[in-house]
C-alpha positions as YAML, in Angstrom:
chain: A
units: angstrom
residues:
- id: 1
  name: UNK
  ca: [-58.39, 88.14, -21.65]
- id: 2
  name: UNK
  ca: [-56.84, 85.31, -19.64]
- id: 3
  name: UNK
  ca: [-59.00, 82.78, -17.83]
- id: 4
  name: UNK
  ca: [-59.10, 82.83, -14.02]
- id: 5
  name: UNK
  ca: [-56.70, 80.44, -12.29]
- id: 6
  name: UNK
  ca: [-56.20, 79.17, -8.76]
- id: 7
  name: UNK
  ca: [-52.54, 80.15, -8.36]
- id: 8
  name: UNK
  ca: [-53.22, 82.91, -5.82]
- id: 9
  name: UNK
  ca: [-56.00, 81.05, -4.01]
- id: 10
  name: UNK
  ca: [-54.05, 78.21, -2.36]
- id: 11
  name: UNK
  ca: [-54.97, 77.73, 1.28]
- id: 12
  name: UNK
  ca: [-53.72, 75.78, 4.33]
- id: 13
  name: UNK
  ca: [-54.82, 72.17, 4.75]
- id: 14
  name: UNK
  ca: [-55.61, 72.43, 8.44]
- id: 15
  name: UNK
  ca: [-52.37, 72.58, 10.43]
- id: 16
  name: UNK
  ca: [-50.40, 70.17, 8.23]
- id: 17
  name: UNK
  ca: [-48.25, 72.95, 6.81]
- id: 18
  name: UNK
  ca: [-49.43, 72.00, 3.32]
- id: 19
  name: UNK
  ca: [-50.84, 74.67, 1.01]
- id: 20
  name: UNK
  ca: [-53.38, 73.27, -1.43]
- id: 21
  name: UNK
  ca: [-55.40, 74.56, -4.35]
- id: 22
  name: UNK
  ca: [-59.16, 74.82, -3.67]
- id: 23
  name: UNK
  ca: [-59.72, 72.22, -6.39]
- id: 24
  name: UNK
  ca: [-57.81, 68.97, -6.49]
- id: 25
  name: UNK
  ca: [-57.57, 66.60, -9.42]
- id: 26
  name: UNK
  ca: [-59.04, 63.17, -8.74]
- id: 27
  name: UNK
  ca: [-57.44, 60.37, -10.74]
- id: 28
  name: UNK
  ca: [-59.83, 57.42, -10.57]
- id: 29
  name: UNK
  ca: [-60.40, 57.78, -14.31]
- id: 30
  name: UNK
  ca: [-56.67, 57.51, -15.04]
- id: 31
  name: UNK
  ca: [-56.61, 53.98, -13.70]
- id: 32
  name: UNK
  ca: [-59.99, 52.35, -13.36]
- id: 33
  name: UNK
  ca: [-63.19, 52.12, -15.41]
- id: 34
  name: UNK
  ca: [-64.90, 49.25, -13.56]
- id: 35
  name: UNK
  ca: [-67.27, 49.65, -10.63]
- id: 36
  name: UNK
  ca: [-67.41, 53.44, -10.83]
- id: 37
  name: UNK
  ca: [-70.53, 55.51, -10.21]
- id: 38
  name: UNK
  ca: [-70.60, 58.05, -13.01]
- id: 39
  name: UNK
  ca: [-73.70, 58.80, -15.11]
- id: 40
  name: UNK
  ca: [-71.96, 57.86, -18.36]
- id: 41
  name: UNK
  ca: [-69.12, 55.61, -19.42]
- id: 42
  name: UNK
  ca: [-65.62, 56.82, -20.26]
- id: 43
  name: UNK
  ca: [-62.40, 55.56, -21.75]
- id: 44
  name: UNK
  ca: [-59.23, 55.61, -19.67]
- id: 45
  name: UNK
  ca: [-56.96, 58.20, -21.34]
- id: 46
  name: UNK
  ca: [-53.60, 57.23, -22.82]
- id: 47
  name: UNK
  ca: [-50.31, 58.58, -21.51]
- id: 48
  name: UNK
  ca: [-50.14, 61.57, -23.85]
- id: 49
  name: UNK
  ca: [-53.70, 62.61, -23.02]
- id: 50
  name: UNK
  ca: [-53.09, 62.13, -19.30]
- id: 51
  name: UNK
  ca: [-49.85, 64.10, -19.46]
- id: 52
  name: UNK
  ca: [-51.61, 67.01, -21.16]
- id: 53
  name: UNK
  ca: [-54.38, 66.93, -18.55]
- id: 54
  name: UNK
  ca: [-51.87, 67.09, -15.71]
- id: 55
  name: UNK
  ca: [-49.99, 69.92, -17.43]
- id: 56
  name: UNK
  ca: [-53.25, 71.82, -17.89]
- id: 57
  name: UNK
  ca: [-54.18, 71.31, -14.23]
- id: 58
  name: UNK
  ca: [-50.81, 72.63, -13.10]
- id: 59
  name: UNK
  ca: [-51.03, 75.66, -15.41]
- id: 60
  name: UNK
  ca: [-54.50, 76.44, -14.00]
- id: 61
  name: UNK
  ca: [-53.08, 76.49, -10.47]
- id: 62
  name: UNK
  ca: [-54.06, 73.02, -9.28]
- id: 63
  name: UNK
  ca: [-51.36, 71.49, -7.08]
- id: 64
  name: UNK
  ca: [-53.37, 68.77, -5.29]
- id: 65
  name: UNK
  ca: [-53.66, 65.34, -6.83]
- id: 66
  name: UNK
  ca: [-55.76, 62.54, -5.34]
- id: 67
  name: UNK
  ca: [-55.07, 58.86, -5.97]
- id: 68
  name: UNK
  ca: [-55.39, 55.48, -4.25]
- id: 69
  name: UNK
  ca: [-54.37, 51.83, -4.58]
- id: 70
  name: UNK
  ca: [-58.07, 51.13, -5.20]
- id: 71
  name: UNK
  ca: [-57.99, 53.33, -8.32]
- id: 72
  name: UNK
  ca: [-56.65, 50.54, -10.51]
- id: 73
  name: UNK
  ca: [-53.47, 51.64, -12.30]
- id: 74
  name: UNK
  ca: [-53.67, 55.27, -11.13]
- id: 75
  name: UNK
  ca: [-50.64, 55.31, -8.80]
- id: 76
  name: UNK
  ca: [-48.49, 53.29, -11.21]
- id: 77
  name: UNK
  ca: [-49.28, 55.71, -14.03]
- id: 78
  name: UNK
  ca: [-48.78, 58.84, -11.95]
- id: 79
  name: UNK
  ca: [-45.23, 57.92, -10.98]
- id: 80
  name: UNK
  ca: [-43.80, 58.27, -14.51]
- id: 81
  name: UNK
  ca: [-46.29, 60.99, -15.51]
- id: 82
  name: UNK
  ca: [-45.19, 63.24, -12.63]
- id: 83
  name: UNK
  ca: [-41.48, 62.46, -12.91]
- id: 84
  name: UNK
  ca: [-39.33, 65.54, -12.17]
- id: 85
  name: UNK
  ca: [-42.42, 67.44, -10.97]
- id: 86
  name: UNK
  ca: [-42.54, 66.27, -7.34]
- id: 87
  name: UNK
  ca: [-42.11, 69.76, -5.92]
- id: 88
  name: UNK
  ca: [-45.12, 70.97, -7.92]
- id: 89
  name: UNK
  ca: [-47.66, 68.59, -6.36]
- id: 90
  name: UNK
  ca: [-49.29, 67.77, -3.05]
- id: 91
  name: UNK
  ca: [-50.01, 64.06, -3.42]
- id: 92
  name: UNK
  ca: [-52.87, 62.43, -1.52]
- id: 93
  name: UNK
  ca: [-53.20, 58.66, -1.51]
- id: 94
  name: UNK
  ca: [-55.07, 56.07, 0.57]
- id: 95
  name: UNK
  ca: [-54.71, 52.80, 2.46]
- id: 96
  name: UNK
  ca: [-57.15, 50.06, 3.39]
- id: 97
  name: UNK
  ca: [-58.93, 49.30, 0.13]
- id: 98
  name: UNK
  ca: [-57.74, 47.12, -2.73]
- id: 99
  name: UNK
  ca: [-59.48, 46.69, -6.08]
- id: 100
  name: UNK
  ca: [-58.71, 43.54, -8.03]
- id: 101
  name: UNK
  ca: [-60.62, 41.57, -10.64]
- id: 102
  name: UNK
  ca: [-63.52, 44.00, -10.51]
- id: 103
  name: UNK
  ca: [-64.07, 43.77, -6.75]
- id: 104
  name: UNK
  ca: [-63.00, 45.71, -3.66]
- id: 105
  name: UNK
  ca: [-61.56, 44.24, -0.48]
- id: 106
  name: UNK
  ca: [-60.40, 45.92, 2.73]
- id: 107
  name: UNK
  ca: [-57.54, 45.36, 5.16]
- id: 108
  name: UNK
  ca: [-56.80, 47.77, 8.01]
- id: 109
  name: UNK
  ca: [-54.02, 45.80, 9.72]
- id: 110
  name: UNK
  ca: [-50.62, 47.25, 10.58]
- id: 111
  name: UNK
  ca: [-48.84, 44.88, 8.18]
- id: 112
  name: UNK
  ca: [-51.09, 45.75, 5.25]
- id: 113
  name: UNK
  ca: [-50.86, 49.47, 6.01]
- id: 114
  name: UNK
  ca: [-47.06, 49.41, 5.92]
- id: 115
  name: UNK
  ca: [-47.01, 47.26, 2.80]
- id: 116
  name: UNK
  ca: [-49.47, 49.57, 1.08]
- id: 117
  name: UNK
  ca: [-47.47, 52.71, 1.87]
- id: 118
  name: UNK
  ca: [-44.17, 51.17, 0.71]
- id: 119
  name: UNK
  ca: [-45.89, 50.06, -2.50]
- id: 120
  name: UNK
  ca: [-47.40, 53.52, -3.07]
- id: 121
  name: UNK
  ca: [-44.01, 55.18, -2.54]
- id: 122
  name: UNK
  ca: [-42.49, 52.89, -5.15]
- id: 123
  name: UNK
  ca: [-45.35, 53.34, -7.63]
- id: 124
  name: UNK
  ca: [-45.39, 57.11, -7.23]
- id: 125
  name: UNK
  ca: [-41.59, 57.29, -7.44]
- id: 126
  name: UNK
  ca: [-41.32, 59.44, -4.33]
- id: 127
  name: UNK
  ca: [-39.67, 59.35, -0.89]
- id: 128
  name: UNK
  ca: [-42.77, 60.62, 0.89]
- id: 129
  name: UNK
  ca: [-46.51, 61.04, 0.39]
- id: 130
  name: UNK
  ca: [-47.97, 64.36, 1.54]
- id: 131
  name: UNK
  ca: [-51.21, 62.96, 2.92]
- id: 132
  name: UNK
  ca: [-52.56, 59.42, 3.33]
- id: 133
  name: UNK
  ca: [-56.21, 58.77, 4.08]
- id: 134
  name: UNK
  ca: [-57.82, 55.58, 5.31]
- id: 135
  name: UNK
  ca: [-60.20, 54.30, 2.62]
- id: 136
  name: UNK
  ca: [-63.09, 53.29, 4.88]
- id: 137
  name: UNK
  ca: [-65.50, 50.47, 4.07]
- id: 138
  name: UNK
  ca: [-68.20, 52.33, 6.02]
- id: 139
  name: UNK
  ca: [-67.49, 50.78, 9.44]
- id: 140
  name: UNK
  ca: [-65.74, 53.96, 10.50]
- id: 141
  name: UNK
  ca: [-65.71, 53.59, 14.29]
- id: 142
  name: UNK
  ca: [-64.67, 49.94, 14.14]
- id: 143
  name: UNK
  ca: [-61.71, 50.84, 11.92]
- id: 144
  name: UNK
  ca: [-60.62, 53.67, 14.21]
- id: 145
  name: UNK
  ca: [-61.21, 51.89, 17.52]
- id: 146
  name: UNK
  ca: [-60.34, 48.27, 16.78]
- id: 147
  name: UNK
  ca: [-57.87, 48.24, 13.87]
- id: 148
  name: UNK
  ca: [-54.19, 49.19, 13.69]
- id: 149
  name: UNK
  ca: [-54.27, 51.42, 10.63]
- id: 150
  name: UNK
  ca: [-54.41, 54.80, 12.35]
- id: 151
  name: UNK
  ca: [-51.61, 54.14, 14.83]
- id: 152
  name: UNK
  ca: [-49.50, 52.72, 12.00]
- id: 153
  name: UNK
  ca: [-50.03, 55.87, 9.93]
- id: 154
  name: UNK
  ca: [-48.98, 57.95, 12.96]
- id: 155
  name: UNK
  ca: [-45.75, 55.90, 13.12]
- id: 156
  name: UNK
  ca: [-45.15, 56.35, 9.38]
- id: 157
  name: UNK
  ca: [-45.60, 60.10, 9.83]
- id: 158
  name: UNK
  ca: [-42.91, 60.11, 12.54]
- id: 159
  name: UNK
  ca: [-40.67, 58.15, 10.18]
- id: 160
  name: UNK
  ca: [-41.13, 60.82, 7.49]
- id: 161
  name: UNK
  ca: [-42.71, 58.52, 4.92]
- id: 162
  name: UNK
  ca: [-45.94, 60.51, 5.05]
- id: 163
  name: UNK
  ca: [-46.44, 64.14, 6.07]
- id: 164
  name: UNK
  ca: [-50.00, 63.84, 7.29]
- id: 165
  name: UNK
  ca: [-52.78, 61.30, 7.67]
- id: 166
  name: UNK
  ca: [-56.51, 61.18, 8.01]
- id: 167
  name: UNK
  ca: [-59.70, 59.42, 7.11]
- id: 168
  name: UNK
  ca: [-62.04, 59.16, 4.15]
- id: 169
  name: UNK
  ca: [-65.16, 57.92, 5.87]
- id: 170
  name: UNK
  ca: [-68.89, 57.74, 5.55]
- id: 171
  name: UNK
  ca: [-70.26, 58.84, 8.92]
- id: 172
  name: UNK
  ca: [-70.23, 61.98, 11.07]
- id: 173
  name: UNK
  ca: [-69.09, 59.98, 14.10]
- id: 174
  name: UNK
  ca: [-66.19, 58.50, 12.16]
- id: 175
  name: UNK
  ca: [-65.14, 61.82, 10.70]
- id: 176
  name: UNK
  ca: [-65.08, 63.59, 14.06]
- id: 177
  name: UNK
  ca: [-63.28, 60.69, 15.76]
- id: 178
  name: UNK
  ca: [-60.71, 60.59, 12.95]
- id: 179
  name: UNK
  ca: [-59.97, 64.30, 13.35]
- id: 180
  name: UNK
  ca: [-59.27, 63.94, 17.07]
- id: 181
  name: UNK
  ca: [-55.97, 62.21, 16.27]
- id: 182
  name: UNK
  ca: [-55.52, 62.71, 12.53]
- id: 183
  name: UNK
  ca: [-54.77, 65.72, 10.37]
- id: 184
  name: UNK
  ca: [-57.57, 65.62, 7.83]
- id: 185
  name: UNK
  ca: [-60.94, 64.13, 6.94]
- id: 186
  name: UNK
  ca: [-62.32, 63.60, 3.48]
- id: 187
  name: UNK
  ca: [-66.10, 64.00, 3.49]
- id: 188
  name: UNK
  ca: [-68.97, 63.79, 1.04]
- id: 189
  name: UNK
  ca: [-70.59, 67.21, 0.72]
- id: 190
  name: UNK
  ca: [-72.61, 68.40, -2.24]
- id: 191
  name: UNK
  ca: [-76.01, 69.73, -3.28]
- id: 192
  name: UNK
  ca: [-77.53, 66.27, -2.79]
- id: 193
  name: UNK
  ca: [-75.73, 65.11, 0.37]
- id: 194
  name: UNK
  ca: [-74.89, 67.32, 3.37]
- id: 195
  name: UNK
  ca: [-75.06, 64.87, 6.28]
- id: 196
  name: UNK
  ca: [-71.33, 65.30, 7.08]
- id: 197
  name: UNK
  ca: [-71.48, 69.08, 7.57]
- id: 198
  name: UNK
  ca: [-70.79, 68.56, 11.29]
- id: 199
  name: UNK
  ca: [-67.37, 67.10, 10.42]
- id: 200
  name: UNK
  ca: [-66.51, 70.24, 8.43]
- id: 201
  name: UNK
  ca: [-67.58, 72.41, 11.36]
- id: 202
  name: UNK
  ca: [-65.50, 70.34, 13.80]
- id: 203
  name: UNK
  ca: [-62.46, 70.68, 11.56]
- id: 204
  name: UNK
  ca: [-62.89, 74.45, 11.29]
- id: 205
  name: UNK
  ca: [-63.11, 74.76, 15.08]
- id: 206
  name: UNK
  ca: [-60.04, 72.59, 15.73]
- id: 207
  name: UNK
  ca: [-57.64, 73.62, 12.95]
- id: 208
  name: UNK
  ca: [-57.96, 70.37, 11.02]
- id: 209
  name: UNK
  ca: [-58.07, 69.84, 7.27]
- id: 210
  name: UNK
  ca: [-61.09, 68.96, 5.14]
- id: 211
  name: UNK
  ca: [-61.09, 67.59, 1.62]
- id: 212
  name: UNK
  ca: [-64.42, 67.11, -0.12]
- id: 213
  name: UNK
  ca: [-65.15, 64.08, -2.29]
- id: 214
  name: UNK
  ca: [-68.11, 63.80, -4.66]
- id: 215
  name: UNK
  ca: [-68.23, 67.61, -4.72]
- id: 216
  name: UNK
  ca: [-70.31, 67.49, -7.89]
- id: 217
  name: UNK
  ca: [-72.23, 64.36, -6.76]
- id: 218
  name: UNK
  ca: [-70.29, 62.31, -9.35]
- id: 219
  name: UNK
  ca: [-72.10, 64.25, -12.06]
- id: 220
  name: UNK
  ca: [-75.57, 63.52, -10.72]
- id: 221
  name: UNK
  ca: [-76.58, 67.02, -9.56]
- id: 222
  name: UNK
  ca: [-79.82, 68.21, -11.19]
- id: 223
  name: UNK
  ca: [-81.08, 71.77, -10.75]
- id: 224
  name: UNK
  ca: [-83.68, 74.04, -12.29]
- id: 225
  name: UNK
  ca: [-83.12, 75.10, -15.91]
- id: 226
  name: UNK
  ca: [-80.67, 77.96, -16.23]
- id: 227
  name: UNK
  ca: [-78.85, 77.19, -12.96]
- id: 228
  name: UNK
  ca: [-75.21, 76.17, -13.41]
- id: 229
  name: UNK
  ca: [-74.73, 73.07, -11.19]
- id: 230
  name: UNK
  ca: [-70.98, 73.68, -11.00]
- id: 231
  name: UNK
  ca: [-71.40, 77.24, -9.69]
- id: 232
  name: UNK
  ca: [-74.15, 76.21, -7.28]
- id: 233
  name: UNK
  ca: [-72.03, 73.33, -5.98]
- id: 234
  name: UNK
  ca: [-68.93, 75.46, -5.45]
- id: 235
  name: UNK
  ca: [-70.93, 78.23, -3.79]
- id: 236
  name: UNK
  ca: [-72.22, 75.69, -1.27]
- id: 237
  name: UNK
  ca: [-68.77, 74.17, -0.69]
- id: 238
  name: UNK
  ca: [-66.59, 77.21, -0.39]
- id: 239
  name: UNK
  ca: [-69.02, 79.02, 1.88]
- id: 240
  name: UNK
  ca: [-67.86, 76.47, 4.48]
- id: 241
  name: UNK
  ca: [-64.75, 77.92, 6.12]
- id: 242
  name: UNK
  ca: [-63.47, 74.46, 7.04]
- id: 243
  name: UNK
  ca: [-63.17, 73.24, 3.44]
- id: 244
  name: UNK
  ca: [-59.62, 73.35, 2.09]
- id: 245
  name: UNK
  ca: [-60.15, 71.67, -1.27]
- id: 246
  name: UNK
  ca: [-62.71, 69.80, -3.33]
- id: 247
  name: UNK
  ca: [-61.59, 66.83, -5.40]
- id: 248
  name: UNK
  ca: [-62.96, 66.82, -8.95]
- id: 249
  name: UNK
  ca: [-62.21, 63.82, -11.14]
- id: 250
  name: UNK
  ca: [-62.71, 65.05, -14.68]
- id: 251
  name: UNK
  ca: [-60.58, 63.91, -17.63]
- id: 252
  name: UNK
  ca: [-62.23, 66.43, -19.97]
- id: 253
  name: UNK
  ca: [-59.99, 69.50, -20.56]
- id: 254
  name: UNK
  ca: [-62.98, 71.78, -21.19]
- id: 255
  name: UNK
  ca: [-64.67, 70.64, -17.99]
- id: 256
  name: UNK
  ca: [-61.45, 71.15, -16.05]
- id: 257
  name: UNK
  ca: [-61.04, 74.71, -17.35]
- id: 258
  name: UNK
  ca: [-64.69, 75.50, -16.58]
- id: 259
  name: UNK
  ca: [-64.40, 74.04, -13.07]
- id: 260
  name: UNK
  ca: [-61.32, 76.13, -12.31]
- id: 261
  name: UNK
  ca: [-62.76, 79.35, -13.72]
- id: 262
  name: UNK
  ca: [-66.01, 78.85, -11.82]
- id: 263
  name: UNK
  ca: [-64.27, 78.00, -8.53]
- id: 264
  name: UNK
  ca: [-61.99, 81.03, -8.83]
- id: 265
  name: UNK
  ca: [-64.94, 83.35, -9.48]
- id: 266
  name: UNK
  ca: [-67.02, 81.89, -6.64]
- id: 267
  name: UNK
  ca: [-64.20, 82.09, -4.09]
- id: 268
  name: UNK
  ca: [-63.39, 85.68, -4.98]
- id: 269
  name: UNK
  ca: [-67.05, 86.65, -4.61]
- id: 270
  name: UNK
  ca: [-67.55, 85.03, -1.21]
...
């Protein structure tokens, strides 16, 4: 008996024209092991291990891959790892946050935004990025109202260097504001944190895309004995009609297979 996959469960990402798998593969752990908020340590996988993980994800029906300049070497590794597979993947990256020497810094200027996108295109070995999100530092409304990043992303979209843009923020006000002009918001939504539900509801009402980060609370979800936290998490998430995809950042092949099988079962039962 074959395991469930996500191949026939791809869905629209708002009105971007992109079709995405309900689970996306997060790639922090392919490039960075400092300053991450996971319950246990991990070792960054080598190229062969990473290549097998990406192949497994693709075979299980995952077509969405999430990266960022702030994820250490993630973009630089993904370029060669995904060579000759561009048509198979919807690539999401970010702008605004840099991570160097163990510390983050932020820059939301027009010049930095353009530089960052050109650098990401080169690293990822592609002519375009499907979706670019602003990596907020938490001052969501200031970034959207007073900085040049959003209007610069809109220009880059017109130039064809990105196909869509949006915001990975930390507040309801920022998420809703970002969706007024952008294509997508990435929100935190899990069994522990549901404050941004209003952003999901706004997106559903206005034909905008939603990606969920920390869908499994970075591994920190605790439930009663006998309750599968993965199933409970996905039941919560996919009951929200506005959610297109949840980003899960595992590098464990068994966890990846379990996540996909559980998501497929949950979605078909809803």
